[in-house]
Amino acid sequence: GFGANYLSILFTNPLFEQVDWGFTSDFRAMTKNPSGVWPFVVKASAGVSEMTISWEGEDYLFDNAWLVDEYSGETIKAVVGESYTFEIEDGEHHFRFEVGKD
């Protein structure tokens, strides 16, 4: 088994609630001391210029968790209840989510 802890990336949008397929999700099994690097791309429809990423879950899972904005080079500490807002240009923005790295 994979245990009860996992990392989940949820892409929520009010429109998704109006269609049958809900929202998209990508999850990876995690251990009590999670570690790994997950590159991901945020894509937006035409006309969307700003987006926000936020974190939810057990605090201990984020003890050593960071979001790396690959465009700006900024490293953001992932903290439950906080968020990171960014400009999205050309329809996409690249990130890495890093957990357990020194």
mmCIF file with all atom_site columns, C-alpha atoms in Angstrom:
data_model
loop_
_atom_site.group_PDB
_atom_site.id
_atom_site.type_symbol
_atom_site.label_atom_id
_atom_site.label_alt_id
_atom_site.label_comp_id
_atom_site.label_asym_id
_atom_site.label_entity_id
_atom_site.label_seq_id
_atom_site.pdbx_PDB_ins_code
_atom_site.Cartn_x
_atom_site.Cartn_y
_atom_site.Cartn_z
_atom_site.occupancy
_atom_site.B_iso_or_equiv
_atom_site.pdbx_formal_charge
_atom_site.auth_seq_id
_atom_site.auth_comp_id
_atom_site.auth_asym_id
_atom_site.auth_atom_id
_atom_site.pdbx_PDB_model_num
ATOM 1   C CA . GLY A 1 1   ? 0.000   0.000  0.000   1.00 0.00 ? 1   GLY A CA 1
ATOM 2   C CA . PHE A 1 2   ? 0.945   3.618  -0.415  1.00 0.00 ? 2   PHE A CA 1
ATOM 3   C CA . GLY A 1 3   ? -0.162  4.817  3.023   1.00 0.00 ? 3   GLY A CA 1
ATOM 4   C CA . ALA A 1 4   ? -2.542  7.632  3.778   1.00 0.00 ? 4   ALA A CA 1
ATOM 5   C CA . ASN A 1 5   ? -0.322  10.595 2.805   1.00 0.00 ? 5   ASN A CA 1
ATOM 6   C CA . TYR A 1 6   ? -0.153  11.949 -0.704  1.00 0.00 ? 6   TYR A CA 1
ATOM 7   C CA . LEU A 1 7   ? 0.569   15.044 -2.735  1.00 0.00 ? 7   LEU A CA 1
ATOM 8   C CA . SER A 1 8   ? -2.304  16.200 -4.889  1.00 0.00 ? 8   SER A CA 1
ATOM 9   C CA . ILE A 1 9   ? -2.361  18.976 -7.439  1.00 0.00 ? 9   ILE A CA 1
ATOM 10  C CA . LEU A 1 10  ? -5.914  20.196 -8.012  1.00 0.00 ? 10  LEU A CA 1
ATOM 11  C CA . PHE A 1 11  ? -6.900  22.578 -10.765 1.00 0.00 ? 11  PHE A CA 1
ATOM 12  C CA . THR A 1 12  ? -10.133 24.159 -9.585  1.00 0.00 ? 12  THR A CA 1
ATOM 13  C CA . ASN A 1 13  ? -12.373 26.393 -11.602 1.00 0.00 ? 13  ASN A CA 1
ATOM 14  C CA . PRO A 1 14  ? -16.074 27.260 -11.050 1.00 0.00 ? 14  PRO A CA 1
ATOM 15  C CA . LEU A 1 15  ? -16.779 26.140 -14.617 1.00 0.00 ? 15  LEU A CA 1
ATOM 16  C CA . PHE A 1 16  ? -15.635 22.613 -13.724 1.00 0.00 ? 16  PHE A CA 1
ATOM 17  C CA . GLU A 1 17  ? -18.549 22.310 -11.295 1.00 0.00 ? 17  GLU A CA 1
ATOM 18  C CA . GLN A 1 18  ? -20.967 22.850 -14.182 1.00 0.00 ? 18  GLN A CA 1
ATOM 19  C CA . VAL A 1 19  ? -19.733 19.968 -16.316 1.00 0.00 ? 19  VAL A CA 1
ATOM 20  C CA . ASP A 1 20  ? -19.855 16.220 -15.719 1.00 0.00 ? 20  ASP A CA 1
ATOM 21  C CA . TRP A 1 21  ? -16.122 15.551 -15.420 1.00 0.00 ? 21  TRP A CA 1
ATOM 22  C CA . GLY A 1 22  ? -15.415 17.719 -12.366 1.00 0.00 ? 22  GLY A CA 1
ATOM 23  C CA . PHE A 1 23  ? -11.800 18.854 -12.060 1.00 0.00 ? 23  PHE A CA 1
ATOM 24  C CA . THR A 1 24  ? -8.432  17.414 -12.980 1.00 0.00 ? 24  THR A CA 1
ATOM 25  C CA . SER A 1 25  ? -6.054  16.043 -10.382 1.00 0.00 ? 25  SER A CA 1
ATOM 26  C CA . ASP A 1 26  ? -2.579  14.554 -10.322 1.00 0.00 ? 26  ASP A CA 1
ATOM 27  C CA . PHE A 1 27  ? -1.535  12.755 -7.169  1.00 0.00 ? 27  PHE A CA 1
ATOM 28  C CA . ARG A 1 28  ? 1.573   10.877 -6.051  1.00 0.00 ? 28  ARG A CA 1
ATOM 29  C CA . ALA A 1 29  ? 1.824   8.529  -3.112  1.00 0.00 ? 29  ALA A CA 1
ATOM 30  C CA . MET A 1 30  ? 3.860   10.008 -0.270  1.00 0.00 ? 30  MET A CA 1
ATOM 31  C CA . THR A 1 31  ? 5.557   8.617  2.813   1.00 0.00 ? 31  THR A CA 1
ATOM 32  C CA . LYS A 1 32  ? 5.684   10.014 6.347   1.00 0.00 ? 32  LYS A CA 1
ATOM 33  C CA . ASN A 1 33  ? 8.837   11.915 5.309   1.00 0.00 ? 33  ASN A CA 1
ATOM 34  C CA . PRO A 1 34  ? 7.955   12.962 1.775   1.00 0.00 ? 34  PRO A CA 1
ATOM 35  C CA . SER A 1 35  ? 10.597  13.933 -0.738  1.00 0.00 ? 35  SER A CA 1
ATOM 36  C CA . GLY A 1 36  ? 10.711  14.478 -4.450  1.00 0.00 ? 36  GLY A CA 1
ATOM 37  C CA . VAL A 1 37  ? 10.656  17.022 -7.246  1.00 0.00 ? 37  VAL A CA 1
ATOM 38  C CA . TRP A 1 38  ? 7.547   17.523 -9.344  1.00 0.00 ? 38  TRP A CA 1
ATOM 39  C CA . PRO A 1 39  ? 7.848   19.781 -12.401 1.00 0.00 ? 39  PRO A CA 1
ATOM 40  C CA . PHE A 1 40  ? 4.506   21.078 -13.641 1.00 0.00 ? 40  PHE A CA 1
ATOM 41  C CA . VAL A 1 41  ? 3.097   23.620 -16.065 1.00 0.00 ? 41  VAL A CA 1
ATOM 42  C CA . VAL A 1 42  ? 0.114   25.881 -15.456 1.00 0.00 ? 42  VAL A CA 1
ATOM 43  C CA . LYS A 1 43  ? -1.758  26.645 -18.672 1.00 0.00 ? 43  LYS A CA 1
ATOM 44  C CA . ALA A 1 44  ? -4.428  29.298 -19.026 1.00 0.00 ? 44  ALA A CA 1
ATOM 45  C CA . SER A 1 45  ? -7.089  30.239 -21.516 1.00 0.00 ? 45  SER A CA 1
ATOM 46  C CA . ALA A 1 46  ? -6.759  33.387 -23.585 1.00 0.00 ? 46  ALA A CA 1
ATOM 47  C CA . GLY A 1 47  ? -7.523  36.487 -21.539 1.00 0.00 ? 47  GLY A CA 1
ATOM 48  C CA . VAL A 1 48  ? -6.284  35.054 -18.224 1.00 0.00 ? 48  VAL A CA 1
ATOM 49  C CA . SER A 1 49  ? -3.305  37.082 -17.022 1.00 0.00 ? 49  SER A CA 1
ATOM 50  C CA . GLU A 1 50  ? -3.007  36.225 -13.322 1.00 0.00 ? 50  GLU A CA 1
ATOM 51  C CA . MET A 1 51  ? -3.296  32.996 -11.338 1.00 0.00 ? 51  MET A CA 1
ATOM 52  C CA . THR A 1 52  ? -2.837  31.900 -7.734  1.00 0.00 ? 52  THR A CA 1
ATOM 53  C CA . ILE A 1 53  ? -1.397  28.714 -6.240  1.00 0.00 ? 53  ILE A CA 1
ATOM 54  C CA . SER A 1 54  ? -2.250  27.801 -2.646  1.00 0.00 ? 54  SER A CA 1
ATOM 55  C CA . TRP A 1 55  ? -1.424  24.912 -0.324  1.00 0.00 ? 55  TRP A CA 1
ATOM 56  C CA . GLU A 1 56  ? -3.713  22.745 1.803   1.00 0.00 ? 56  GLU A CA 1
ATOM 57  C CA . GLY A 1 57  ? -2.945  19.718 3.944   1.00 0.00 ? 57  GLY A CA 1
ATOM 58  C CA . GLU A 1 58  ? -1.216  18.670 7.117   1.00 0.00 ? 58  GLU A CA 1
ATOM 59  C CA . ASP A 1 59  ? 1.411   21.225 8.224   1.00 0.00 ? 59  ASP A CA 1
ATOM 60  C CA . TYR A 1 60  ? 4.149   18.606 8.720   1.00 0.00 ? 60  TYR A CA 1
ATOM 61  C CA . LEU A 1 61  ? 3.955   17.617 5.045   1.00 0.00 ? 61  LEU A CA 1
ATOM 62  C CA . PHE A 1 62  ? 5.160   21.124 4.167   1.00 0.00 ? 62  PHE A CA 1
ATOM 63  C CA . ASP A 1 63  ? 8.033   21.321 6.661   1.00 0.00 ? 63  ASP A CA 1
ATOM 64  C CA . ASN A 1 64  ? 10.551  21.289 3.814   1.00 0.00 ? 64  ASN A CA 1
ATOM 65  C CA . ALA A 1 65  ? 8.389   22.096 0.774   1.00 0.00 ? 65  ALA A CA 1
ATOM 66  C CA . TRP A 1 66  ? 9.146   24.771 -1.814  1.00 0.00 ? 66  TRP A CA 1
ATOM 67  C CA . LEU A 1 67  ? 7.632   26.084 -5.022  1.00 0.00 ? 67  LEU A CA 1
ATOM 68  C CA . VAL A 1 68  ? 10.221  27.176 -7.593  1.00 0.00 ? 68  VAL A CA 1
ATOM 69  C CA . ASP A 1 69  ? 8.998   29.629 -10.229 1.00 0.00 ? 69  ASP A CA 1
ATOM 70  C CA . GLU A 1 70  ? 11.099  28.664 -13.231 1.00 0.00 ? 70  GLU A CA 1
ATOM 71  C CA . TYR A 1 71  ? 10.434  31.972 -15.008 1.00 0.00 ? 71  TYR A CA 1
ATOM 72  C CA . SER A 1 72  ? 11.396  34.367 -12.225 1.00 0.00 ? 72  SER A CA 1
ATOM 73  C CA . GLY A 1 73  ? 13.779  32.008 -10.426 1.00 0.00 ? 73  GLY A CA 1
ATOM 74  C CA . GLU A 1 74  ? 11.954  32.806 -7.182  1.00 0.00 ? 74  GLU A CA 1
ATOM 75  C CA . THR A 1 75  ? 11.742  30.090 -4.509  1.00 0.00 ? 75  THR A CA 1
ATOM 76  C CA . ILE A 1 76  ? 8.609   30.260 -2.367  1.00 0.00 ? 76  ILE A CA 1
ATOM 77  C CA . LYS A 1 77  ? 8.192   28.389 0.927   1.00 0.00 ? 77  LYS A CA 1
ATOM 78  C CA . ALA A 1 78  ? 4.976   26.345 0.754   1.00 0.00 ? 78  ALA A CA 1
ATOM 79  C CA . VAL A 1 79  ? 2.932   27.191 3.857   1.00 0.00 ? 79  VAL A CA 1
ATOM 80  C CA . VAL A 1 80  ? -0.576  25.906 4.520   1.00 0.00 ? 80  VAL A CA 1
ATOM 81  C CA . GLY A 1 81  ? -3.069  28.754 4.247   1.00 0.00 ? 81  GLY A CA 1
ATOM 82  C CA . GLU A 1 82  ? -0.757  30.979 2.195   1.00 0.00 ? 82  GLU A CA 1
ATOM 83  C CA . SER A 1 83  ? -0.638  31.439 -1.567  1.00 0.00 ? 83  SER A CA 1
ATOM 84  C CA . TYR A 1 84  ? 1.520   32.609 -4.476  1.00 0.00 ? 84  TYR A CA 1
ATOM 85  C CA . THR A 1 85  ? 0.061   34.808 -7.211  1.00 0.00 ? 85  THR A CA 1
ATOM 86  C CA . PHE A 1 86  ? 1.845   35.136 -10.545 1.00 0.00 ? 86  PHE A CA 1
ATOM 87  C CA . GLU A 1 87  ? 1.412   36.689 -13.967 1.00 0.00 ? 87  GLU A CA 1
ATOM 88  C CA . ILE A 1 88  ? 0.842   34.153 -16.721 1.00 0.00 ? 88  ILE A CA 1
ATOM 89  C CA . GLU A 1 89  ? 2.124   35.180 -20.118 1.00 0.00 ? 89  GLU A CA 1
ATOM 90  C CA . ASP A 1 90  ? 1.840   33.335 -23.426 1.00 0.00 ? 90  ASP A CA 1
ATOM 91  C CA . GLY A 1 91  ? -0.686  30.961 -21.879 1.00 0.00 ? 91  GLY A CA 1
ATOM 92  C CA . GLU A 1 92  ? 1.649   28.942 -19.643 1.00 0.00 ? 92  GLU A CA 1
ATOM 93  C CA . HIS A 1 93  ? 3.990   29.140 -16.651 1.00 0.00 ? 93  HIS A CA 1
ATOM 94  C CA . HIS A 1 94  ? 6.532   26.531 -15.493 1.00 0.00 ? 94  HIS A CA 1
ATOM 95  C CA . PHE A 1 95  ? 7.144   25.481 -11.873 1.00 0.00 ? 95  PHE A CA 1
ATOM 96  C CA . ARG A 1 96  ? 8.837   22.833 -9.750  1.00 0.00 ? 96  ARG A CA 1
ATOM 97  C CA . PHE A 1 97  ? 7.442   21.655 -6.431  1.00 0.00 ? 97  PHE A CA 1
ATOM 98  C CA . GLU A 1 98  ? 10.321  20.393 -4.275  1.00 0.00 ? 98  GLU A CA 1
ATOM 99  C CA . VAL A 1 99  ? 9.841   18.458 -1.045  1.00 0.00 ? 99  VAL A CA 1
ATOM 100 C CA . GLY A 1 100 ? 12.538  17.207 1.286   1.00 0.00 ? 100 GLY A CA 1
ATOM 101 C CA . LYS A 1 101 ? 15.449  18.792 -0.559  1.00 0.00 ? 101 LYS A CA 1
ATOM 102 C CA . ASP A 1 102 ? 18.174  20.547 1.415   1.00 0.00 ? 102 ASP A CA 1
#
